[in-house]
PDB file of C-alpha atoms in Angstrom:
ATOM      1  CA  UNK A  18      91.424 105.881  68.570  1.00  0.00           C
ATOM      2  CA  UNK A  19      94.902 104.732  68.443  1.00  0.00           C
ATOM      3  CA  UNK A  20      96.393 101.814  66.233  1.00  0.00           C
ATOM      4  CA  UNK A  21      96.830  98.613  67.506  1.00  0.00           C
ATOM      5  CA  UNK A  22      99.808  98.237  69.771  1.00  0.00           C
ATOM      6  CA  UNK A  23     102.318  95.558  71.223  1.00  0.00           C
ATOM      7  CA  UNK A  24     102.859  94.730  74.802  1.00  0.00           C
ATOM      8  CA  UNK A  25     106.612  95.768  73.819  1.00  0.00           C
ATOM      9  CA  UNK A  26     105.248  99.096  72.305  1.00  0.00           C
ATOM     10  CA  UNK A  27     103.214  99.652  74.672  1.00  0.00           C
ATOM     11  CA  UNK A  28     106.262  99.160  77.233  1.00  0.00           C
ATOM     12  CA  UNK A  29     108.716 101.206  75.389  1.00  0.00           C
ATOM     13  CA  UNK A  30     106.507 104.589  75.825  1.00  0.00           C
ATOM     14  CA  UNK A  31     105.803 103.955  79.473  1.00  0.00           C
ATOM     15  CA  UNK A  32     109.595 104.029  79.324  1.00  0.00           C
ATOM     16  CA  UNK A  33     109.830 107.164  77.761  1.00  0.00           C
ATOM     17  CA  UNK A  34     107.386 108.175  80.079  1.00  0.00           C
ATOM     18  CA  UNK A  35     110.115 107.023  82.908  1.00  0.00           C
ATOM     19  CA  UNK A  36     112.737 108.778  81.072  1.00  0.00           C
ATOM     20  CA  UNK A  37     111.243 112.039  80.764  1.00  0.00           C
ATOM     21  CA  UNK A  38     110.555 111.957  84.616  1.00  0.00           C
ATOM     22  CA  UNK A  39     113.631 111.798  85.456  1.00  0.00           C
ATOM     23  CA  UNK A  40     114.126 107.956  85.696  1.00  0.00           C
ATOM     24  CA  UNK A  41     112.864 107.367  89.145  1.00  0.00           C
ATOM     25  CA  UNK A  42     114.197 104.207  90.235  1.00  0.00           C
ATOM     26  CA  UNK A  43     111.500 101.089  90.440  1.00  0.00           C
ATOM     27  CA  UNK A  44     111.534 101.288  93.894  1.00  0.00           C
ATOM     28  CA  UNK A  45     110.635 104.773  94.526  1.00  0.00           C
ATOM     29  CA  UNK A  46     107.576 104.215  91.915  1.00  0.00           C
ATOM     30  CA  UNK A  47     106.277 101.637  93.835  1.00  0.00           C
ATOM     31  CA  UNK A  48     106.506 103.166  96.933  1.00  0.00           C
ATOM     32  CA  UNK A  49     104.600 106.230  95.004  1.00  0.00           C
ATOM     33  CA  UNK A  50     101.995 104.267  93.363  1.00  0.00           C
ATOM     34  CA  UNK A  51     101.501 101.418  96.419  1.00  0.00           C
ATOM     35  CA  UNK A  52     102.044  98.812  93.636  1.00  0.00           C
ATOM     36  CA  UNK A  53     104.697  95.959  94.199  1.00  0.00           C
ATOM     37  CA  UNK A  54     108.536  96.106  93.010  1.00  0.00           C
ATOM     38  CA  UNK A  55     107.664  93.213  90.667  1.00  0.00           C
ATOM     39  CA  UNK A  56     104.601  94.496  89.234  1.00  0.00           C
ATOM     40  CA  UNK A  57     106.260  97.905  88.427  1.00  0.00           C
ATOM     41  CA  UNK A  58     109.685  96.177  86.411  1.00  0.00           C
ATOM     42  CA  UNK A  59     106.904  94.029  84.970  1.00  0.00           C
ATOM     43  CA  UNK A  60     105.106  97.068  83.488  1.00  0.00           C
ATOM     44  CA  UNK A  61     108.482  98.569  82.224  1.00  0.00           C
ATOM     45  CA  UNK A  62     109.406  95.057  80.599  1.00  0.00           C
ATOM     46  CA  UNK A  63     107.076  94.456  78.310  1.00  0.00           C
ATOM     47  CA  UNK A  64     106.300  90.855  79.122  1.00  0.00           C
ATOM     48  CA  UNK A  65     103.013  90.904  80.254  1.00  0.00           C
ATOM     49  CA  UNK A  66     100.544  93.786  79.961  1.00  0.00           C
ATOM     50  CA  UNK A  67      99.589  95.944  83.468  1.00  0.00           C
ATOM     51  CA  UNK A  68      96.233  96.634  84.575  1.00  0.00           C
ATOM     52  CA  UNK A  69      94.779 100.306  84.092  1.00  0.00           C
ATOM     53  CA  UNK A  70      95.023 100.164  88.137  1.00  0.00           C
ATOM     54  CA  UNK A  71      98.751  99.712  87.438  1.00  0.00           C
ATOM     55  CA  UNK A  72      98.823 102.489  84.681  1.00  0.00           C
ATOM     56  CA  UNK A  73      96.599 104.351  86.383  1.00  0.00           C
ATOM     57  CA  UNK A  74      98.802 105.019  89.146  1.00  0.00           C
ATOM     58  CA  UNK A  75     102.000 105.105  87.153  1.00  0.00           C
ATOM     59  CA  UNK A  76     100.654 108.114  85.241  1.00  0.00           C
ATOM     60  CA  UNK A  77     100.372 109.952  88.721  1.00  0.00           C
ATOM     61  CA  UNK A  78     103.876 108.871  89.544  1.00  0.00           C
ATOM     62  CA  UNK A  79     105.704 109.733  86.089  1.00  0.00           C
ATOM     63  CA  UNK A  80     102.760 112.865  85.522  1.00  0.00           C
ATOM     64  CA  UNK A  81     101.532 111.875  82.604  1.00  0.00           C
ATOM     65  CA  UNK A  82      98.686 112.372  80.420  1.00  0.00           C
ATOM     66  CA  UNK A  83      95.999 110.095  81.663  1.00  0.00           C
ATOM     67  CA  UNK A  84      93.582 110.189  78.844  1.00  0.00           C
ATOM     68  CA  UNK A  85      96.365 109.581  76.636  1.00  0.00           C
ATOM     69  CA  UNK A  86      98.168 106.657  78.579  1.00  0.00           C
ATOM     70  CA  UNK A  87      94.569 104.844  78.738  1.00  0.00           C
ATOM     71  CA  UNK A  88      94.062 105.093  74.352  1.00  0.00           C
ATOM     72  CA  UNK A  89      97.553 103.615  74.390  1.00  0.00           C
ATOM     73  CA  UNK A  90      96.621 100.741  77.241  1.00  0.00           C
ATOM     74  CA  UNK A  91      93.399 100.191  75.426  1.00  0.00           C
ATOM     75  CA  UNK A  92      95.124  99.934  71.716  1.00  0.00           C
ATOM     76  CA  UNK A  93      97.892  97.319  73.926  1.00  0.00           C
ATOM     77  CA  UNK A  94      94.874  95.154  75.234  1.00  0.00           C
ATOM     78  CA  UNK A  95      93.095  94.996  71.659  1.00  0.00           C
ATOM     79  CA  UNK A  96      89.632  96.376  72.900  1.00  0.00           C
ATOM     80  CA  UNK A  97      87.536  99.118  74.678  1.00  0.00           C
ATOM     81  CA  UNK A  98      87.021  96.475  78.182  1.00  0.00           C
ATOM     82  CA  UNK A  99      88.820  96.560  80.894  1.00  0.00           C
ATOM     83  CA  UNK A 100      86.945  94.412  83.121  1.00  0.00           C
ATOM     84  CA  UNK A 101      89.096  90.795  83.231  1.00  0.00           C
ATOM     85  CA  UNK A 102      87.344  87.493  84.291  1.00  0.00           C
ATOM     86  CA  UNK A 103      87.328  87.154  88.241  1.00  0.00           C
ATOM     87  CA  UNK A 104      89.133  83.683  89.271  1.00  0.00           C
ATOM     88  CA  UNK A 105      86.433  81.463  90.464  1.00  0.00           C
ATOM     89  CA  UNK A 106      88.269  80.562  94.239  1.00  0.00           C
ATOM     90  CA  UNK A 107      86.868  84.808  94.063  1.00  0.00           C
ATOM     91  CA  UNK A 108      83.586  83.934  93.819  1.00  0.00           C
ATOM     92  CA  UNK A 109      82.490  80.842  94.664  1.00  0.00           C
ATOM     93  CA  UNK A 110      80.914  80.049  98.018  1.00  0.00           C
ATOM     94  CA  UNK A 111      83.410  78.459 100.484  1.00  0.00           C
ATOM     95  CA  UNK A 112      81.886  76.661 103.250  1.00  0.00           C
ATOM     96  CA  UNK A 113      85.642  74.639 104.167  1.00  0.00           C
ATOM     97  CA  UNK A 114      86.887  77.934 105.615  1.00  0.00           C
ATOM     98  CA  UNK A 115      90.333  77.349 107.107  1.00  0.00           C
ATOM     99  CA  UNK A 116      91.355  78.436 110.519  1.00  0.00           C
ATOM    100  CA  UNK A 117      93.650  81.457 110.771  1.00  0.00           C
ATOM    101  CA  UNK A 118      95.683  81.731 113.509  1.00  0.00           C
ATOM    102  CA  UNK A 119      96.266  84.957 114.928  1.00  0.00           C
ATOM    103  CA  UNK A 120      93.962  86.765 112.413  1.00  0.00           C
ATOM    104  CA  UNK A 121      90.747  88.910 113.378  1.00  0.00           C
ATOM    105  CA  UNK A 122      87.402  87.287 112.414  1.00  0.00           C
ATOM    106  CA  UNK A 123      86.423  88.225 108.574  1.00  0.00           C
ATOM    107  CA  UNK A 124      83.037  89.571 109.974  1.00  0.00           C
ATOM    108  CA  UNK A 125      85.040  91.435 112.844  1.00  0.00           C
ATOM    109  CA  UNK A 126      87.294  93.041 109.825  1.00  0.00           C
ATOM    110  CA  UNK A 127      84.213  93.837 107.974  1.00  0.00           C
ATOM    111  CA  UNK A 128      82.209  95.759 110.594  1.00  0.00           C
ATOM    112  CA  UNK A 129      85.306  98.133 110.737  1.00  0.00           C
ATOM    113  CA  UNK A 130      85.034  98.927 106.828  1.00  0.00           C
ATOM    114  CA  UNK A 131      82.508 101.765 107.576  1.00  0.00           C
ATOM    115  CA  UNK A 132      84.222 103.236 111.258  1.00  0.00           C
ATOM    116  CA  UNK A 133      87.401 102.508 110.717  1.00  0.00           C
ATOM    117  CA  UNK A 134      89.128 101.482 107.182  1.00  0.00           C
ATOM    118  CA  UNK A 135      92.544 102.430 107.929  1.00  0.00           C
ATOM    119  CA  UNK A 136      92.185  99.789 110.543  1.00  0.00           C
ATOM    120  CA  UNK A 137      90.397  97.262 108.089  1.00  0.00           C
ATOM    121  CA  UNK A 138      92.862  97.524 105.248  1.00  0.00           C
ATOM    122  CA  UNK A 139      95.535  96.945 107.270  1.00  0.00           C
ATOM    123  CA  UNK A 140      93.583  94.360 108.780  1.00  0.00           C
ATOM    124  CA  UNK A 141      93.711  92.952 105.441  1.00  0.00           C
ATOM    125  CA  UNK A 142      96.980  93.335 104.605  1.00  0.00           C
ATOM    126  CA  UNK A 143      97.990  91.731 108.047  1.00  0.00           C
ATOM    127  CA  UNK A 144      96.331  88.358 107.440  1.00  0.00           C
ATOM    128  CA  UNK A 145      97.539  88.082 103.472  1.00  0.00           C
ATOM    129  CA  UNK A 146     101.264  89.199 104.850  1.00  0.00           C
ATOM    130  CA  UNK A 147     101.048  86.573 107.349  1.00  0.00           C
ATOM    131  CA  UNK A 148      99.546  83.647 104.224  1.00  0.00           C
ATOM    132  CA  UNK A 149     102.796  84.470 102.760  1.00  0.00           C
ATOM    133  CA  UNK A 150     105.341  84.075 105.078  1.00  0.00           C
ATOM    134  CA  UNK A 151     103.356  80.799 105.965  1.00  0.00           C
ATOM    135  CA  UNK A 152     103.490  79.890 102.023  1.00  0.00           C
ATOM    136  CA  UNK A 153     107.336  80.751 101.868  1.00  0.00           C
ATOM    137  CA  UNK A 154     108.326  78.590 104.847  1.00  0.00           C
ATOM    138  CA  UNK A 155     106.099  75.701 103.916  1.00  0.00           C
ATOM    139  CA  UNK A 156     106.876  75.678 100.378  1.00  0.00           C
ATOM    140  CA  UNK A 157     110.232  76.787  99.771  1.00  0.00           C
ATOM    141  CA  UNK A 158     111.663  77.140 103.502  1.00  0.00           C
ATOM    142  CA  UNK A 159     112.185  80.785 103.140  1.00  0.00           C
ATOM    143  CA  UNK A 160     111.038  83.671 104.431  1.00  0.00           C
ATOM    144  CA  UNK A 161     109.811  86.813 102.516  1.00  0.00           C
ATOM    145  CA  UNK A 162     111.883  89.643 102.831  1.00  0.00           C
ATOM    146  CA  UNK A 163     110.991  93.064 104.890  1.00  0.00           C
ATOM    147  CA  UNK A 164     109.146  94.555 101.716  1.00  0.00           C
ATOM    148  CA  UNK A 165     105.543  94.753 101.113  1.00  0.00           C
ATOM    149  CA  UNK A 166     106.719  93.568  97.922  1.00  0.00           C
ATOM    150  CA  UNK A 167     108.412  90.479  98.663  1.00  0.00           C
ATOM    151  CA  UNK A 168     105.043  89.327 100.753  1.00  0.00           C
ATOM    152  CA  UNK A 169     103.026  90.083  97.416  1.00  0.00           C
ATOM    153  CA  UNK A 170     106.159  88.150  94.858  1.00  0.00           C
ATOM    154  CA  UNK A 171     105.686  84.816  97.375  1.00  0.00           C
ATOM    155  CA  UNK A 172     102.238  84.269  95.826  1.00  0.00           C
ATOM    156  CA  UNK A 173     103.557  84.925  92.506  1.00  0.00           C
ATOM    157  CA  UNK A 174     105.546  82.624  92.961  1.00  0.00           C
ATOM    158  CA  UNK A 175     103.365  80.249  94.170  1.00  0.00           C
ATOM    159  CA  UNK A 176     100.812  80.662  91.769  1.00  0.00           C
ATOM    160  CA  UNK A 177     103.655  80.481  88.862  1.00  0.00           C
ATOM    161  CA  UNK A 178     104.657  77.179  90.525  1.00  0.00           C
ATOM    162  CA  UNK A 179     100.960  76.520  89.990  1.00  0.00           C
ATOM    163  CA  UNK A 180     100.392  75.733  94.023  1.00  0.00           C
ATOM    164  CA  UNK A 181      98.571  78.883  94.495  1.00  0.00           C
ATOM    165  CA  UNK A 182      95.199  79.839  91.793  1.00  0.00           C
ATOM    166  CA  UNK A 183      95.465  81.960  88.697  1.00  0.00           C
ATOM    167  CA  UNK A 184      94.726  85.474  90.193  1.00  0.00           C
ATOM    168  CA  UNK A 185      96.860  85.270  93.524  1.00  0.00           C
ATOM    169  CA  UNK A 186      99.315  87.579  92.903  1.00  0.00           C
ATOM    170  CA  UNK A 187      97.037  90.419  91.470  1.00  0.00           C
ATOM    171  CA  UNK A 188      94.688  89.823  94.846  1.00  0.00           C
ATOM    172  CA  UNK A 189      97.903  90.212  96.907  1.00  0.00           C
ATOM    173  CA  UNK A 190      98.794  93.149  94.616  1.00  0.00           C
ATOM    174  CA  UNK A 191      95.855  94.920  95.314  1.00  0.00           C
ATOM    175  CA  UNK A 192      95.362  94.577  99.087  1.00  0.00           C
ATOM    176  CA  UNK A 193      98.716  95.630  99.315  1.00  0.00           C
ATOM    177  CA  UNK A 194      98.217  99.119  96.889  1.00  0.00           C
ATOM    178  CA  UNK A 195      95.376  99.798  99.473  1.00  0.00           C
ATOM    179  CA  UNK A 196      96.972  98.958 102.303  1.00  0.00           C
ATOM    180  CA  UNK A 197      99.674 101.405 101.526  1.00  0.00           C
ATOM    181  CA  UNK A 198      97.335 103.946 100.427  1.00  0.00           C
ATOM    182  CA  UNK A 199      95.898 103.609 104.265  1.00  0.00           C
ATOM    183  CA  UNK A 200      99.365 103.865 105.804  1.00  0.00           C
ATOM    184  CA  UNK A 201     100.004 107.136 103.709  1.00  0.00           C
ATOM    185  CA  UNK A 202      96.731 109.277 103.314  1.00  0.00           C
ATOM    186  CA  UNK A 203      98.549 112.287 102.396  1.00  0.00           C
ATOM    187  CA  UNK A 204      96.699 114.240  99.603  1.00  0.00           C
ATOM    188  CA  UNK A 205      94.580 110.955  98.944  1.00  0.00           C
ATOM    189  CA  UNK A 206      90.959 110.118 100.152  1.00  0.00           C
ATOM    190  CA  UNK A 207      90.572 106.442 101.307  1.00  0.00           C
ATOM    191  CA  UNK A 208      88.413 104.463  99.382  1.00  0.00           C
ATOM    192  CA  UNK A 209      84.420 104.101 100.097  1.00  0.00           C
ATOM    193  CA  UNK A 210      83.294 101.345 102.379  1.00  0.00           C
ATOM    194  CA  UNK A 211      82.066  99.150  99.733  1.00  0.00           C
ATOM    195  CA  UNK A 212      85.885  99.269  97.987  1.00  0.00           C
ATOM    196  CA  UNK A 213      87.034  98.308 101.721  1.00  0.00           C
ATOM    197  CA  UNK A 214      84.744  95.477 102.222  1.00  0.00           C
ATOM    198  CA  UNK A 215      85.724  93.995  98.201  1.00  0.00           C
ATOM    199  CA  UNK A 216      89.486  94.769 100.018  1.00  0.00           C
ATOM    200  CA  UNK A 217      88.756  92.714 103.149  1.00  0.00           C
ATOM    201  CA  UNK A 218      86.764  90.104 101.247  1.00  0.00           C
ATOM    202  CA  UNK A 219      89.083  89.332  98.716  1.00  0.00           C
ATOM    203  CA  UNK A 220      92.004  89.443 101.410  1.00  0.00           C
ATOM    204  CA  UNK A 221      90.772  86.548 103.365  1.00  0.00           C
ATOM    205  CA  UNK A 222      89.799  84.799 100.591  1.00  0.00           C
ATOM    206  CA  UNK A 223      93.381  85.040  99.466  1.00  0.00           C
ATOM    207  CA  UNK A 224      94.668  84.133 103.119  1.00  0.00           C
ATOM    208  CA  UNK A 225      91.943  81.196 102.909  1.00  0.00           C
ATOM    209  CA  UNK A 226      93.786  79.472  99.946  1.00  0.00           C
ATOM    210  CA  UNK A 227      97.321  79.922 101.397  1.00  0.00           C
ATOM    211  CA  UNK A 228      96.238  78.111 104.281  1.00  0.00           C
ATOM    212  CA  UNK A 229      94.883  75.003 102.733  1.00  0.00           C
ATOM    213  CA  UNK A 230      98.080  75.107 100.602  1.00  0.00           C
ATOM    214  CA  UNK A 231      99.958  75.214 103.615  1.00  0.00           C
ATOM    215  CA  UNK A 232      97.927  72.808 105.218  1.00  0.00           C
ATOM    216  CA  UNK A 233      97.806  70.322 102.295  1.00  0.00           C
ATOM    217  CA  UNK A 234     102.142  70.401 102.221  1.00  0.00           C
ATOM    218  CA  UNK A 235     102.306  69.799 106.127  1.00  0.00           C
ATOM    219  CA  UNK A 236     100.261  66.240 105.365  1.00  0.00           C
ATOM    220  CA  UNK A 237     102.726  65.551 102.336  1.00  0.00           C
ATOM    221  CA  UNK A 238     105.140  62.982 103.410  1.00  0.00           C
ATOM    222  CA  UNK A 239     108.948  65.032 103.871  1.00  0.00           C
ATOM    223  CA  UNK A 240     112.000  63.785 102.473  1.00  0.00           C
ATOM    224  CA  UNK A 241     115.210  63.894 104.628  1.00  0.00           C
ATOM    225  CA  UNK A 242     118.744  63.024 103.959  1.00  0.00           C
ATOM    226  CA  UNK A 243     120.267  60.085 106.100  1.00  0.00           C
ATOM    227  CA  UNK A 244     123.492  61.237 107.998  1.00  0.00           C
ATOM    228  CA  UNK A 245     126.445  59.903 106.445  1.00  0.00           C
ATOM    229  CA  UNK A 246     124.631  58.415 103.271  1.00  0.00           C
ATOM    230  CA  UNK A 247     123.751  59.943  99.890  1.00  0.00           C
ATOM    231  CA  UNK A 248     119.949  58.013 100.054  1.00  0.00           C
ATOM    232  CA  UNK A 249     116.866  60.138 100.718  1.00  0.00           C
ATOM    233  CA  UNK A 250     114.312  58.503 102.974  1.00  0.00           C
ATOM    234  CA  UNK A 251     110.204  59.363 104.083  1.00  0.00           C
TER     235      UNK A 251
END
């Protein structure tokens, strides 16, 4: 069993890991592992600790020992679990389910898990893309740039900014690992139908949130500037 370790220790042999590997820019890892930009740097930082899905994949991408890499993750975290509490918006039953525009019916997305889950993760993805753009523009009149990424560093923002729930980003995260593990099936199998349906579920749930986030800043009163005058009216 190894010794306790630091976040920063733990990040500093991940480095090496990097380093030995050739230093593959953070890009190209994510676009290996399915993770986002931000979630990769993260893990190379040291300022927060990644999941073992995160390690996981980075010890496919830098070819590293996996038994090894998970001691070392497990001495970072300070015990043997690796099962994190589930955010309660996950779990709880939601009977005020928002309209999404545009989006297939969950159950519609669901029924394709076991025919088709190519078609239902990207299903997935589609409808937590599309809660982020809507999040971006309401929020912070932007829009998300052309990476996967950017969609999945809008809710972490918005859940930093606390207008999105604790566990946002890593939902985002995730549907977007699978959904580019079902736009590049090359020497990978894609995950069972139960994973797919946890993938769809958790998706919607995700895109459920953004919308009544969205919906509650559209009824907020806006602010506008007054032509010619320095005064801000309602």
């Amino acid at each position: 069993m190894e010794d306790a370790l630091t976040v920063e220790e733990f990040a500093r042999h991940l480095y090496h890991l990097r380093m030995r590997a050739g230093v593959p820019t953070v890009r190209k890892i994510a676009g290996q592992t399915g993770f986002g930009k931000t979630t990769i740097s993260d893990a190379f930082s040291g300022r927060r600790l990644p999941t073992w899905d995160v390690v996981n994949a980075l010890a496919d991408a830098l070819e590293a020992d996996t038994a090894d890499l998970r001691e070392k993750w497990v001495a970072a975290k300070g015990g043997p679990a690796i099962v994190t509490e589930t955010p309660g918006w996950l779990t709880s039953v939601r009977t005020d389910i928002p309209e999404l525009p545009g989006a297939r019916p969950l159950e519609h997305v669901c029924a394709m898990a076991a025919t088709d889950p190519q078609a239902a993760l990207e299903a997935s993805w589609a409808v937590v893309r599309t809660g982020a753009l809507r999040l971006a523009h309401s929020l912070y009149g932007t829009i998300p740039g052309s990476w996967s990424s950017d969609s999945v560093d809008t809710y972490g923002r918005a859940e930093d900014d606390s207008r999105m729930p604790a566990g946002s980003r890593a939902v985002a995260d995730r549907a977007h690992h699978y959904y580019h593990q079902a736009k590049h099936p090359e020497g990978t199998k894609l995950p069972t139908t139960a994973v797919v349906l946890q993938i769809v579920v958790m998706a919607y749930r995700l895109a459920w949130e953004a919308q009544s986030v969205v919906s509650d800043s559209s009824l907020r009163p806006r602010t506008r500037r007054t032509a010619g005058r320095g005064s801000l009216t309602t």
